[in-house]
Structure formats: structure tokens, C-alpha cells
Amino acid sequence: MNKAIKTILLVAGIILLGYGIYTMIQPEAQVSIGDLDLVTTQDNTNSYITIALGIVAIAISLVKGKS
């Protein structure tokens, strides 16, 4: 595999992994009245998919080709 493609996959994988972790940690929706927090919901499905894509991109970039 071309060295430039490996570098692009590595950078994209790191960005996807970081973004997936960020979206998992940050709260999505919150309803509050005064000092009372009523509902906090968070759907992490998209975060898990983004993290998995990042890990796959990093793994593919680290695989050695025929040389």
C-alpha cells in the first residue's frame, strides 16, 4: 500500500477515534428547570460506530503490505 494512503488512513483514524470519544463523553440533551435537572439522555450508538471506524482505519494503516 502506498505510504501516502497509509498516512491519510492513520490521520483519519485518529480523528475519528478522538471525535467518537468526544461525542460519547459530552451530554446530548438536557432539560432543566431552575436548579433542577429533569432529563439527561444520551444515545451512544453513533459514538460506538465512529470509534469502530477509527480503530479499523488505524489497523488498516498499520498493516504491512508486500515490499
N, CA, C and O atoms as a Tripos MOL2 file, in Angstrom:
@<TRIPOS>MOLECULE
protein
  268   267    67     0     0
PROTEIN
NO_CHARGES

@<TRIPOS>ATOM
      1 N           0.8540   -1.1770    0.0000 N.3       1 MET1
      2 CA          0.0000    0.0000    0.0000 C.3       1 MET1
      3 C           0.8990    1.2390    0.0000 C.2       1 MET1
      4 O           1.9700    1.2460    0.6060 O.2       1 MET1
      5 N           0.4550    2.2550   -0.6710 N.am      2 ASN2
      6 CA          1.2070    3.4940   -0.8030 C.3       2 ASN2
      7 C           1.3870    4.1660    0.5610 C.2       2 ASN2
      8 O           0.4880    4.1310    1.4010 O.2       2 ASN2
      9 N           2.5510    4.7760    0.7720 N.am      3 LYS3
     10 CA          2.8450    5.4150    2.0510 C.3       3 LYS3
     11 C           1.9070    6.5890    2.3180 C.2       3 LYS3
     12 O           1.5220    6.8190    3.4650 O.2       3 LYS3
     13 N           1.5350    7.3320    1.2830 N.am      4 ALA4
     14 CA          0.6310    8.4700    1.4580 C.3       4 ALA4
     15 C          -0.7570    8.0010    1.9010 C.2       4 ALA4
     16 O          -1.3910    8.6430    2.7380 O.2       4 ALA4
     17 N          -1.2290    6.8860    1.3440 N.am      5 ILE5
     18 CA         -2.5360    6.3520    1.7270 C.3       5 ILE5
     19 C          -2.5090    5.8880    3.1780 C.2       5 ILE5
     20 O          -3.4640    6.1080    3.9230 O.2       5 ILE5
     21 N          -1.4110    5.2460    3.5800 N.am      6 LYS6
     22 CA         -1.2830    4.8060    4.9750 C.3       6 LYS6
     23 C          -1.3100    5.9930    5.9310 C.2       6 LYS6
     24 O          -1.9350    5.9320    6.9900 O.2       6 LYS6
     25 N          -0.6350    7.0660    5.5570 N.am      7 THR7
     26 CA         -0.6110    8.2550    6.4120 C.3       7 THR7
     27 C          -2.0030    8.8870    6.5120 C.2       7 THR7
     28 O          -2.4290    9.3010    7.5900 O.2       7 THR7
     29 N          -2.6980    8.9570    5.3890 N.am      8 ILE8
     30 CA         -4.0510    9.5250    5.3930 C.3       8 ILE8
     31 C          -4.9860    8.6730    6.2460 C.2       8 ILE8
     32 O          -5.7860    9.2130    7.0090 O.2       8 ILE8
     33 N          -4.8940    7.3450    6.1270 N.am      9 LEU9
     34 CA         -5.7260    6.4580    6.9370 C.3       9 LEU9
     35 C          -5.4080    6.5960    8.4240 C.2       9 LEU9
     36 O          -6.3150    6.5740    9.2570 O.2       9 LEU9
     37 N          -4.1310    6.7360    8.7590 N.am     10 LEU10
     38 CA         -3.7390    6.8920   10.1540 C.3      10 LEU10
     39 C          -4.2890    8.1870   10.7340 C.2      10 LEU10
     40 O          -4.8290    8.1820   11.8400 O.2      10 LEU10
     41 N          -4.1630    9.2870   10.0170 N.am     11 VAL11
     42 CA         -4.6670   10.5710   10.4900 C.3      11 VAL11
     43 C          -6.1880   10.5440   10.6050 C.2      11 VAL11
     44 O          -6.7500   11.0180   11.5930 O.2      11 VAL11
     45 N          -6.8560    9.9860    9.5860 N.am     12 ALA12
     46 CA         -8.3210    9.8940    9.6270 C.3      12 ALA12
     47 C          -8.7780    9.0090   10.7760 C.2      12 ALA12
     48 O          -9.7720    9.3150   11.4340 O.2      12 ALA12
     49 N          -8.0730    7.9250   11.0250 N.am     13 GLY13
     50 CA         -8.4180    7.0380   12.1340 C.3      13 GLY13
     51 C          -8.2790    7.7150   13.4800 C.2      13 GLY13
     52 O          -9.1230    7.5380   14.3580 O.2      13 GLY13
     53 N          -7.2210    8.4890   13.6490 N.am     14 ILE14
     54 CA         -7.0160    9.2030   14.9170 C.3      14 ILE14
     55 C          -8.1000   10.2530   15.1050 C.2      14 ILE14
     56 O          -8.6150   10.4200   16.2100 O.2      14 ILE14
     57 N          -8.4500   10.9640   14.0380 N.am     15 ILE15
     58 CA         -9.5060   11.9780   14.1260 C.3      15 ILE15
     59 C         -10.8540   11.3260   14.4500 C.2      15 ILE15
     60 O         -11.5860   11.8170   15.3090 O.2      15 ILE15
     61 N         -11.1860   10.2250   13.7700 N.am     16 LEU16
     62 CA        -12.4520    9.5340   14.0430 C.3      16 LEU16
     63 C         -12.5050    8.9950   15.4630 C.2      16 LEU16
     64 O         -13.5370    9.0860   16.1270 O.2      16 LEU16
     65 N         -11.4070    8.4380   15.9250 N.am     17 LEU17
     66 CA        -11.3470    7.9100   17.2850 C.3      17 LEU17
     67 C         -11.5370    9.0250   18.3090 C.2      17 LEU17
     68 O         -12.2980    8.8690   19.2640 O.2      17 LEU17
     69 N         -10.8580   10.1310   18.1170 N.am     18 GLY18
     70 CA        -10.9960   11.2660   19.0320 C.3      18 GLY18
     71 C         -12.3900   11.8510   19.0260 C.2      18 GLY18
     72 O         -12.9330   12.1800   20.0800 O.2      18 GLY18
     73 N         -12.9770   11.9840   17.8430 N.am     19 TYR19
     74 CA        -14.3310   12.5370   17.7440 C.3      19 TYR19
     75 C         -15.3610   11.5980   18.3730 C.2      19 TYR19
     76 O         -16.3040   12.0520   19.0200 O.2      19 TYR19
     77 N         -15.1800   10.3000   18.1840 N.am     20 GLY20
     78 CA        -16.0920    9.3280   18.7790 C.3      20 GLY20
     79 C         -16.0560    9.3610   20.2960 C.2      20 GLY20
     80 O         -17.0960    9.2840   20.9500 O.2      20 GLY20
     81 N         -14.8620    9.4750   20.8540 N.am     21 ILE21
     82 CA        -14.7340    9.5670   22.3110 C.3      21 ILE21
     83 C         -15.3280   10.8770   22.8080 C.2      21 ILE21
     84 O         -15.9830   10.9070   23.8500 O.2      21 ILE21
     85 N         -15.1050   11.9530   22.0710 N.am     22 TYR22
     86 CA        -15.6560   13.2510   22.4660 C.3      22 TYR22
     87 C         -17.1850   13.2270   22.4780 C.2      22 TYR22
     88 O         -17.8070   13.7240   23.4160 O.2      22 TYR22
     89 N         -17.7950   12.6440   21.4290 N.am     23 THR23
     90 CA        -19.2500   12.6090   21.3840 C.3      23 THR23
     91 C         -19.8380   11.6600   22.4160 C.2      23 THR23
     92 O         -20.9980   11.8120   22.8000 O.2      23 THR23
     93 N         -19.0650   10.6900   22.8690 N.am     24 MET24
     94 CA        -19.5500    9.7970   23.9080 C.3      24 MET24
     95 C         -19.5540   10.4890   25.2690 C.2      24 MET24
     96 O         -20.4430   10.2510   26.0860 O.2      24 MET24
     97 N         -18.5750   11.3340   25.5090 N.am     25 ILE25
     98 CA        -18.4260   11.9790   26.8150 C.3      25 ILE25
     99 C         -19.3820   13.1500   26.9740 C.2      25 ILE25
    100 O         -19.9740   13.3180   28.0400 O.2      25 ILE25
    101 N         -19.5440   13.9590   25.9410 N.am     26 GLN26
    102 CA        -20.3720   15.1670   26.0620 C.3      26 GLN26
    103 C         -21.8460   14.8050   26.1530 C.2      26 GLN26
    104 O         -22.2870   13.8820   25.4670 O.2      26 GLN26
    105 N         -22.6160   15.4990   26.9720 N.am     27 PRO27
    106 CA        -24.0550   15.2260   27.0480 C.3      27 PRO27
    107 C         -24.7650   15.7340   25.8040 C.2      27 PRO27
    108 O         -24.4100   16.7830   25.2660 O.2      27 PRO27
    109 N         -25.7850   14.9800   25.3390 N.am     28 GLU28
    110 CA        -26.5040   15.3570   24.1260 C.3      28 GLU28
    111 C         -27.6750   16.2800   24.4080 C.2      28 GLU28
    112 O         -27.7670   17.3620   23.8290 O.2      28 GLU28
    113 N         -28.5550   15.8690   25.2760 N.am     29 ALA29
    114 CA        -29.7520   16.6600   25.5320 C.3      29 ALA29
    115 C         -29.9810   16.7470   27.0350 C.2      29 ALA29
    116 O         -29.7870   15.7750   27.7650 O.2      29 ALA29
    117 N         -30.3890   17.9090   27.4770 N.am     30 GLN30
    118 CA        -30.6110   18.1040   28.9020 C.3      30 GLN30
    119 C         -31.7630   19.0790   29.0850 C.2      30 GLN30
    120 O         -31.7990   20.1400   28.4610 O.2      30 GLN30
    121 N         -32.6970   18.7130   29.9430 N.am     31 VAL31
    122 CA        -33.8250   19.5710   30.2590 C.3      31 VAL31
    123 C         -33.6950   19.9750   31.7100 C.2      31 VAL31
    124 O         -33.6000   19.1250   32.5950 O.2      31 VAL31
    125 N         -33.6920   21.2820   31.9550 N.am     32 SER32
    126 CA        -33.5690   21.7380   33.3350 C.3      32 SER32
    127 C         -34.5350   22.8860   33.5860 C.2      32 SER32
    128 O         -34.7750   23.7310   32.7230 O.2      32 SER32
    129 N         -35.0730   22.8850   34.7840 N.am     33 ILE33
    130 CA        -35.9430   23.9700   35.2310 C.3      33 ILE33
    131 C         -35.3110   24.5220   36.5060 C.2      33 ILE33
    132 O         -35.2910   23.8620   37.5450 O.2      33 ILE33
    133 N         -34.8040   25.7290   36.4050 N.am     34 GLY34
    134 CA        -34.1260   26.3170   37.5600 C.3      34 GLY34
    135 C         -32.8670   25.5420   37.8950 C.2      34 GLY34
    136 O         -32.0070   25.3490   37.0360 O.2      34 GLY34
    137 N         -32.7540   25.1000   39.1230 N.am     35 ASP35
    138 CA        -31.5960   24.3200   39.5550 C.3      35 ASP35
    139 C         -31.8310   22.8170   39.4380 C.2      35 ASP35
    140 O         -30.9480   22.0280   39.7740 O.2      35 ASP35
    141 N         -33.0100   22.4120   38.9660 N.am     36 LEU36
    142 CA        -33.3830   21.0060   38.9090 C.3      36 LEU36
    143 C         -33.1470   20.4600   37.4990 C.2      36 LEU36
    144 O         -33.7310   20.9560   36.5350 O.2      36 LEU36
    145 N         -32.3010   19.4500   37.3790 N.am     37 ASP37
    146 CA        -32.0770   18.7780   36.0990 C.3      37 ASP37
    147 C         -33.0610   17.6220   35.9910 C.2      37 ASP37
    148 O         -32.9890   16.6680   36.7660 O.2      37 ASP37
    149 N         -33.9790   17.7020   35.0320 N.am     38 LEU38
    150 CA        -35.0250   16.6970   34.9200 C.3      38 LEU38
    151 C         -34.6160   15.4970   34.0830 C.2      38 LEU38
    152 O         -34.7110   14.3590   34.5420 O.2      38 LEU38
    153 N         -34.1660   15.7380   32.8720 N.am     39 VAL39
    154 CA        -33.8890   14.6340   31.9530 C.3      39 VAL39
    155 C         -32.5280   14.8440   31.3180 C.2      39 VAL39
    156 O         -32.2250   15.9200   30.8010 O.2      39 VAL39
    157 N         -31.7260   13.8190   31.3620 N.am     40 THR40
    158 CA        -30.4720   13.8190   30.6290 C.3      40 THR40
    159 C         -30.4360   12.5260   29.8250 C.2      40 THR40
    160 O         -30.3790   11.4360   30.3950 O.2      40 THR40
    161 N         -30.4700   12.6490   28.5080 N.am     41 THR41
    162 CA        -30.4430   11.4680   27.6500 C.3      41 THR41
    163 C         -29.1890   11.4910   26.8020 C.2      41 THR41
    164 O         -28.6680   12.5470   26.4400 O.2      41 THR41
    165 N         -28.7270   10.3020   26.5000 N.am     42 GLN42
    166 CA        -27.5450   10.2020   25.6580 C.3      42 GLN42
    167 C         -27.6120    8.8910   24.8860 C.2      42 GLN42
    168 O         -27.7260    7.8180   25.4770 O.2      42 GLN42
    169 N         -27.5410    8.9840   23.5650 N.am     43 ASP43
    170 CA        -27.5290    7.8120   22.7020 C.3      43 ASP43
    171 C         -26.1200    7.6780   22.1450 C.2      43 ASP43
    172 O         -25.6740    8.5150   21.3600 O.2      43 ASP43
    173 N         -25.4220    6.6250   22.5510 N.am     44 ASN44
    174 CA        -24.0190    6.4650   22.1680 C.3      44 ASN44
    175 C         -23.8200    5.5810   20.9430 C.2      44 ASN44
    176 O         -22.6860    5.2050   20.6460 O.2      44 ASN44
    177 N         -24.8800    5.2400   20.2280 N.am     45 THR45
    178 CA        -24.7470    4.3530   19.0780 C.3      45 THR45
    179 C         -23.8160    4.9430   18.0230 C.2      45 THR45
    180 O         -22.9230    4.2550   17.5280 O.2      45 THR45
    181 N         -24.0190    6.2040   17.6800 N.am     46 ASN46
    182 CA        -23.1540    6.8400   16.6750 C.3      46 ASN46
    183 C         -21.7240    6.9570   17.1760 C.2      46 ASN46
    184 O         -20.7880    6.8700   16.3810 O.2      46 ASN46
    185 N         -21.5350    7.1510   18.4650 N.am     47 SER47
    186 CA        -20.1890    7.2330   19.0250 C.3      47 SER47
    187 C         -19.4580    5.9090   18.8730 C.2      47 SER47
    188 O         -18.2830    5.8850   18.5060 O.2      47 SER47
    189 N         -20.1460    4.8090   19.1540 N.am     48 TYR48
    190 CA        -19.5210    3.4880   19.0220 C.3      48 TYR48
    191 C         -19.1420    3.2050   17.5690 C.2      48 TYR48
    192 O         -18.0800    2.6420   17.3030 O.2      48 TYR48
    193 N         -19.9970    3.5910   16.6370 N.am     49 ILE49
    194 CA        -19.7070    3.3740   15.2170 C.3      49 ILE49
    195 C         -18.5010    4.1980   14.7980 C.2      49 ILE49
    196 O         -17.6360    3.7010   14.0770 O.2      49 ILE49
    197 N         -18.4290    5.4510   15.2410 N.am     50 THR50
    198 CA        -17.3060    6.3190   14.8900 C.3      50 THR50
    199 C         -16.0010    5.7920   15.4720 C.2      50 THR50
    200 O         -14.9670    5.8060   14.8030 O.2      50 THR50
    201 N         -16.0470    5.3290   16.7150 N.am     51 ILE51
    202 CA        -14.8470    4.7650   17.3420 C.3      51 ILE51
    203 C         -14.4030    3.5050   16.6000 C.2      51 ILE51
    204 O         -13.2090    3.3140   16.3690 O.2      51 ILE51
    205 N         -15.3490    2.6480   16.2280 N.am     52 ALA52
    206 CA        -15.0060    1.4260   15.4960 C.3      52 ALA52
    207 C         -14.3890    1.7440   14.1390 C.2      52 ALA52
    208 O         -13.4180    1.1040   13.7370 O.2      52 ALA52
    209 N         -14.9420    2.7250   13.4280 N.am     53 LEU53
    210 CA        -14.3620    3.1220   12.1390 C.3      53 LEU53
    211 C         -12.9430    3.6740   12.3160 C.2      53 LEU53
    212 O         -12.0660    3.4200   11.4900 O.2      53 LEU53
    213 N         -12.7250    4.4250   13.3890 N.am     54 GLY54
    214 CA        -11.3900    4.9390   13.6680 C.3      54 GLY54
    215 C         -10.3940    3.8300   13.9380 C.2      54 GLY54
    216 O          -9.2650    3.8700   13.4480 O.2      54 GLY54
    217 N         -10.8100    2.8320   14.7210 N.am     55 ILE55
    218 CA         -9.9190    1.7050   15.0250 C.3      55 ILE55
    219 C          -9.6110    0.9030   13.7580 C.2      55 ILE55
    220 O          -8.4730    0.4810   13.5540 O.2      55 ILE55
    221 N         -10.6190    0.6930   12.9100 N.am     56 VAL56
    222 CA        -10.4080   -0.0370   11.6600 C.3      56 VAL56
    223 C          -9.4530    0.7290   10.7510 C.2      56 VAL56
    224 O          -8.5660    0.1270   10.1460 O.2      56 VAL56
    225 N          -9.6200    2.0400   10.6450 N.am     57 ALA57
    226 CA         -8.7260    2.8380    9.7940 C.3      57 ALA57
    227 C          -7.2880    2.8040   10.3130 C.2      57 ALA57
    228 O          -6.3450    2.7190    9.5260 O.2      57 ALA57
    229 N          -7.1190    2.8680   11.6210 N.am     58 ILE58
    230 CA         -5.7730    2.7990   12.2020 C.3      58 ILE58
    231 C          -5.1710    1.4080   11.9550 C.2      58 ILE58
    232 O          -3.9950    1.2960   11.6070 O.2      58 ILE58
    233 N          -5.9700    0.3540   12.1320 N.am     59 ALA59
    234 CA         -5.4600   -1.0060   11.9130 C.3      59 ALA59
    235 C          -5.0580   -1.2100   10.4670 C.2      59 ALA59
    236 O          -4.0160   -1.8080   10.1970 O.2      59 ALA59
    237 N          -5.8580   -0.7280    9.5330 N.am     60 ILE60
    238 CA         -5.5190   -0.8760    8.1100 C.3      60 ILE60
    239 C          -4.2460   -0.0980    7.7740 C.2      60 ILE60
    240 O          -3.4280   -0.5540    6.9750 O.2      60 ILE60
    241 N          -4.0810    1.0710    8.3820 N.am     61 SER61
    242 CA         -2.8840    1.8650    8.0780 C.3      61 SER61
    243 C          -1.6160    1.2270    8.6390 C.2      61 SER61
    244 O          -0.5200    1.4790    8.1390 O.2      61 SER61
    245 N          -1.7590    0.4070    9.6670 N.am     62 LEU62
    246 CA         -0.5650   -0.2170   10.2760 C.3      62 LEU62
    247 C          -0.2200   -1.5790    9.6860 C.2      62 LEU62
    248 O           0.8240   -2.1450   10.0090 O.2      62 LEU62
    249 N          -1.0920   -2.1150    8.8170 N.am     63 VAL63
    250 CA         -0.8310   -3.4100    8.1840 C.3      63 VAL63
    251 C           0.2770   -3.2440    7.1580 C.2      63 VAL63
    252 O           0.2680   -2.3170    6.3480 O.2      63 VAL63
    253 N           1.2260   -4.1580    7.2110 N.am     64 LYS64
    254 CA          2.3280   -4.1040    6.2510 C.3      64 LYS64
    255 C           1.9180   -4.7950    4.9620 C.2      64 LYS64
    256 O           1.3090   -5.8650    4.9640 O.2      64 LYS64
    257 N           2.2730   -4.1440    3.8640 N.am     65 GLY65
    258 CA          1.9780   -4.7050    2.5430 C.3      65 GLY65
    259 C           3.1710   -5.4640    2.0010 C.2      65 GLY65
    260 O           4.1650   -5.6540    2.7010 O.2      65 GLY65
    261 N           3.0720   -5.9040    0.7370 N.am     66 LYS66
    262 CA          4.1810   -6.6000    0.0980 C.3      66 LYS66
    263 C           5.2720   -5.5940   -0.2570 C.2      66 LYS66
    264 O           5.0400   -4.6540   -1.0170 O.2      66 LYS66
    265 N           6.4470   -5.8000    0.2940 N.am     67 SER67
    266 CA          7.5830   -4.9290   -0.0580 C.3      67 SER67
    267 C           8.8740   -5.6860    0.0600 C.2      67 SER67
    268 O           9.9420   -5.1290   -0.1940 O.2      67 SER67
@<TRIPOS>BOND
     1     1     2 1
     2     2     3 1
     3     3     4 2
     4     3     5 am
     5     5     6 1
     6     6     7 1
     7     7     8 2
     8     7     9 am
     9     9    10 1
    10    10    11 1
    11    11    12 2
    12    11    13 am
    13    13    14 1
    14    14    15 1
    15    15    16 2
    16    15    17 am
    17    17    18 1
    18    18    19 1
    19    19    20 2
    20    19    21 am
    21    21    22 1
    22    22    23 1
    23    23    24 2
    24    23    25 am
    25    25    26 1
    26    26    27 1
    27    27    28 2
    28    27    29 am
    29    29    30 1
    30    30    31 1
    31    31    32 2
    32    31    33 am
    33    33    34 1
    34    34    35 1
    35    35    36 2
    36    35    37 am
    37    37    38 1
    38    38    39 1
    39    39    40 2
    40    39    41 am
    41    41    42 1
    42    42    43 1
    43    43    44 2
    44    43    45 am
    45    45    46 1
    46    46    47 1
    47    47    48 2
    48    47    49 am
    49    49    50 1
    50    50    51 1
    51    51    52 2
    52    51    53 am
    53    53    54 1
    54    54    55 1
    55    55    56 2
    56    55    57 am
    57    57    58 1
    58    58    59 1
    59    59    60 2
    60    59    61 am
    61    61    62 1
    62    62    63 1
    63    63    64 2
    64    63    65 am
    65    65    66 1
    66    66    67 1
    67    67    68 2
    68    67    69 am
    69    69    70 1
    70    70    71 1
    71    71    72 2
    72    71    73 am
    73    73    74 1
    74    74    75 1
    75    75    76 2
    76    75    77 am
    77    77    78 1
    78    78    79 1
    79    79    80 2
    80    79    81 am
    81    81    82 1
    82    82    83 1
    83    83    84 2
    84    83    85 am
    85    85    86 1
    86    86    87 1
    87    87    88 2
    88    87    89 am
    89    89    90 1
    90    90    91 1
    91    91    92 2
    92    91    93 am
    93    93    94 1
    94    94    95 1
    95    95    96 2
    96    95    97 am
    97    97    98 1
    98    98    99 1
    99    99   100 2
   100    99   101 am
   101   101   102 1
   102   102   103 1
   103   103   104 2
   104   103   105 am
   105   105   106 1
   106   106   107 1
   107   107   108 2
   108   107   109 am
   109   109   110 1
   110   110   111 1
   111   111   112 2
   112   111   113 am
   113   113   114 1
   114   114   115 1
   115   115   116 2
   116   115   117 am
   117   117   118 1
   118   118   119 1
   119   119   120 2
   120   119   121 am
   121   121   122 1
   122   122   123 1
   123   123   124 2
   124   123   125 am
   125   125   126 1
   126   126   127 1
   127   127   128 2
   128   127   129 am
   129   129   130 1
   130   130   131 1
   131   131   132 2
   132   131   133 am
   133   133   134 1
   134   134   135 1
   135   135   136 2
   136   135   137 am
   137   137   138 1
   138   138   139 1
   139   139   140 2
   140   139   141 am
   141   141   142 1
   142   142   143 1
   143   143   144 2
   144   143   145 am
   145   145   146 1
   146   146   147 1
   147   147   148 2
   148   147   149 am
   149   149   150 1
   150   150   151 1
   151   151   152 2
   152   151   153 am
   153   153   154 1
   154   154   155 1
   155   155   156 2
   156   155   157 am
   157   157   158 1
   158   158   159 1
   159   159   160 2
   160   159   161 am
   161   161   162 1
   162   162   163 1
   163   163   164 2
   164   163   165 am
   165   165   166 1
   166   166   167 1
   167   167   168 2
   168   167   169 am
   169   169   170 1
   170   170   171 1
   171   171   172 2
   172   171   173 am
   173   173   174 1
   174   174   175 1
   175   175   176 2
   176   175   177 am
   177   177   178 1
   178   178   179 1
   179   179   180 2
   180   179   181 am
   181   181   182 1
   182   182   183 1
   183   183   184 2
   184   183   185 am
   185   185   186 1
   186   186   187 1
   187   187   188 2
   188   187   189 am
   189   189   190 1
   190   190   191 1
   191   191   192 2
   192   191   193 am
   193   193   194 1
   194   194   195 1
   195   195   196 2
   196   195   197 am
   197   197   198 1
   198   198   199 1
   199   199   200 2
   200   199   201 am
   201   201   202 1
   202   202   203 1
   203   203   204 2
   204   203   205 am
   205   205   206 1
   206   206   207 1
   207   207   208 2
   208   207   209 am
   209   209   210 1
   210   210   211 1
   211   211   212 2
   212   211   213 am
   213   213   214 1
   214   214   215 1
   215   215   216 2
   216   215   217 am
   217   217   218 1
   218   218   219 1
   219   219   220 2
   220   219   221 am
   221   221   222 1
   222   222   223 1
   223   223   224 2
   224   223   225 am
   225   225   226 1
   226   226   227 1
   227   227   228 2
   228   227   229 am
   229   229   230 1
   230   230   231 1
   231   231   232 2
   232   231   233 am
   233   233   234 1
   234   234   235 1
   235   235   236 2
   236   235   237 am
   237   237   238 1
   238   238   239 1
   239   239   240 2
   240   239   241 am
   241   241   242 1
   242   242   243 1
   243   243   244 2
   244   243   245 am
   245   245   246 1
   246   246   247 1
   247   247   248 2
   248   247   249 am
   249   249   250 1
   250   250   251 1
   251   251   252 2
   252   251   253 am
   253   253   254 1
   254   254   255 1
   255   255   256 2
   256   255   257 am
   257   257   258 1
   258   258   259 1
   259   259   260 2
   260   259   261 am
   261   261   262 1
   262   262   263 1
   263   263   264 2
   264   263   265 am
   265   265   266 1
   266   266   267 1
   267   267   268 2
@<TRIPOS>SUBSTRUCTURE
     1 MET1         2 RESIDUE 1 A MET
     2 ASN2         6 RESIDUE 1 A ASN
     3 LYS3        10 RESIDUE 1 A LYS
     4 ALA4        14 RESIDUE 1 A ALA
     5 ILE5        18 RESIDUE 1 A ILE
     6 LYS6        22 RESIDUE 1 A LYS
     7 THR7        26 RESIDUE 1 A THR
     8 ILE8        30 RESIDUE 1 A ILE
     9 LEU9        34 RESIDUE 1 A LEU
    10 LEU10       38 RESIDUE 1 A LEU
    11 VAL11       42 RESIDUE 1 A VAL
    12 ALA12       46 RESIDUE 1 A ALA
    13 GLY13       50 RESIDUE 1 A GLY
    14 ILE14       54 RESIDUE 1 A ILE
    15 ILE15       58 RESIDUE 1 A ILE
    16 LEU16       62 RESIDUE 1 A LEU
    17 LEU17       66 RESIDUE 1 A LEU
    18 GLY18       70 RESIDUE 1 A GLY
    19 TYR19       74 RESIDUE 1 A TYR
    20 GLY20       78 RESIDUE 1 A GLY
    21 ILE21       82 RESIDUE 1 A ILE
    22 TYR22       86 RESIDUE 1 A TYR
    23 THR23       90 RESIDUE 1 A THR
    24 MET24       94 RESIDUE 1 A MET
    25 ILE25       98 RESIDUE 1 A ILE
    26 GLN26      102 RESIDUE 1 A GLN
    27 PRO27      106 RESIDUE 1 A PRO
    28 GLU28      110 RESIDUE 1 A GLU
    29 ALA29      114 RESIDUE 1 A ALA
    30 GLN30      118 RESIDUE 1 A GLN
    31 VAL31      122 RESIDUE 1 A VAL
    32 SER32      126 RESIDUE 1 A SER
    33 ILE33      130 RESIDUE 1 A ILE
    34 GLY34      134 RESIDUE 1 A GLY
    35 ASP35      138 RESIDUE 1 A ASP
    36 LEU36      142 RESIDUE 1 A LEU
    37 ASP37      146 RESIDUE 1 A ASP
    38 LEU38      150 RESIDUE 1 A LEU
    39 VAL39      154 RESIDUE 1 A VAL
    40 THR40      158 RESIDUE 1 A THR
    41 THR41      162 RESIDUE 1 A THR
    42 GLN42      166 RESIDUE 1 A GLN
    43 ASP43      170 RESIDUE 1 A ASP
    44 ASN44      174 RESIDUE 1 A ASN
    45 THR45      178 RESIDUE 1 A THR
    46 ASN46      182 RESIDUE 1 A ASN
    47 SER47      186 RESIDUE 1 A SER
    48 TYR48      190 RESIDUE 1 A TYR
    49 ILE49      194 RESIDUE 1 A ILE
    50 THR50      198 RESIDUE 1 A THR
    51 ILE51      202 RESIDUE 1 A ILE
    52 ALA52      206 RESIDUE 1 A ALA
    53 LEU53      210 RESIDUE 1 A LEU
    54 GLY54      214 RESIDUE 1 A GLY
    55 ILE55      218 RESIDUE 1 A ILE
    56 VAL56      222 RESIDUE 1 A VAL
    57 ALA57      226 RESIDUE 1 A ALA
    58 ILE58      230 RESIDUE 1 A ILE
    59 ALA59      234 RESIDUE 1 A ALA
    60 ILE60      238 RESIDUE 1 A ILE
    61 SER61      242 RESIDUE 1 A SER
    62 LEU62      246 RESIDUE 1 A LEU
    63 VAL63      250 RESIDUE 1 A VAL
    64 LYS64      254 RESIDUE 1 A LYS
    65 GLY65      258 RESIDUE 1 A GLY
    66 LYS66      262 RESIDUE 1 A LYS
    67 SER67      266 RESIDUE 1 A SER
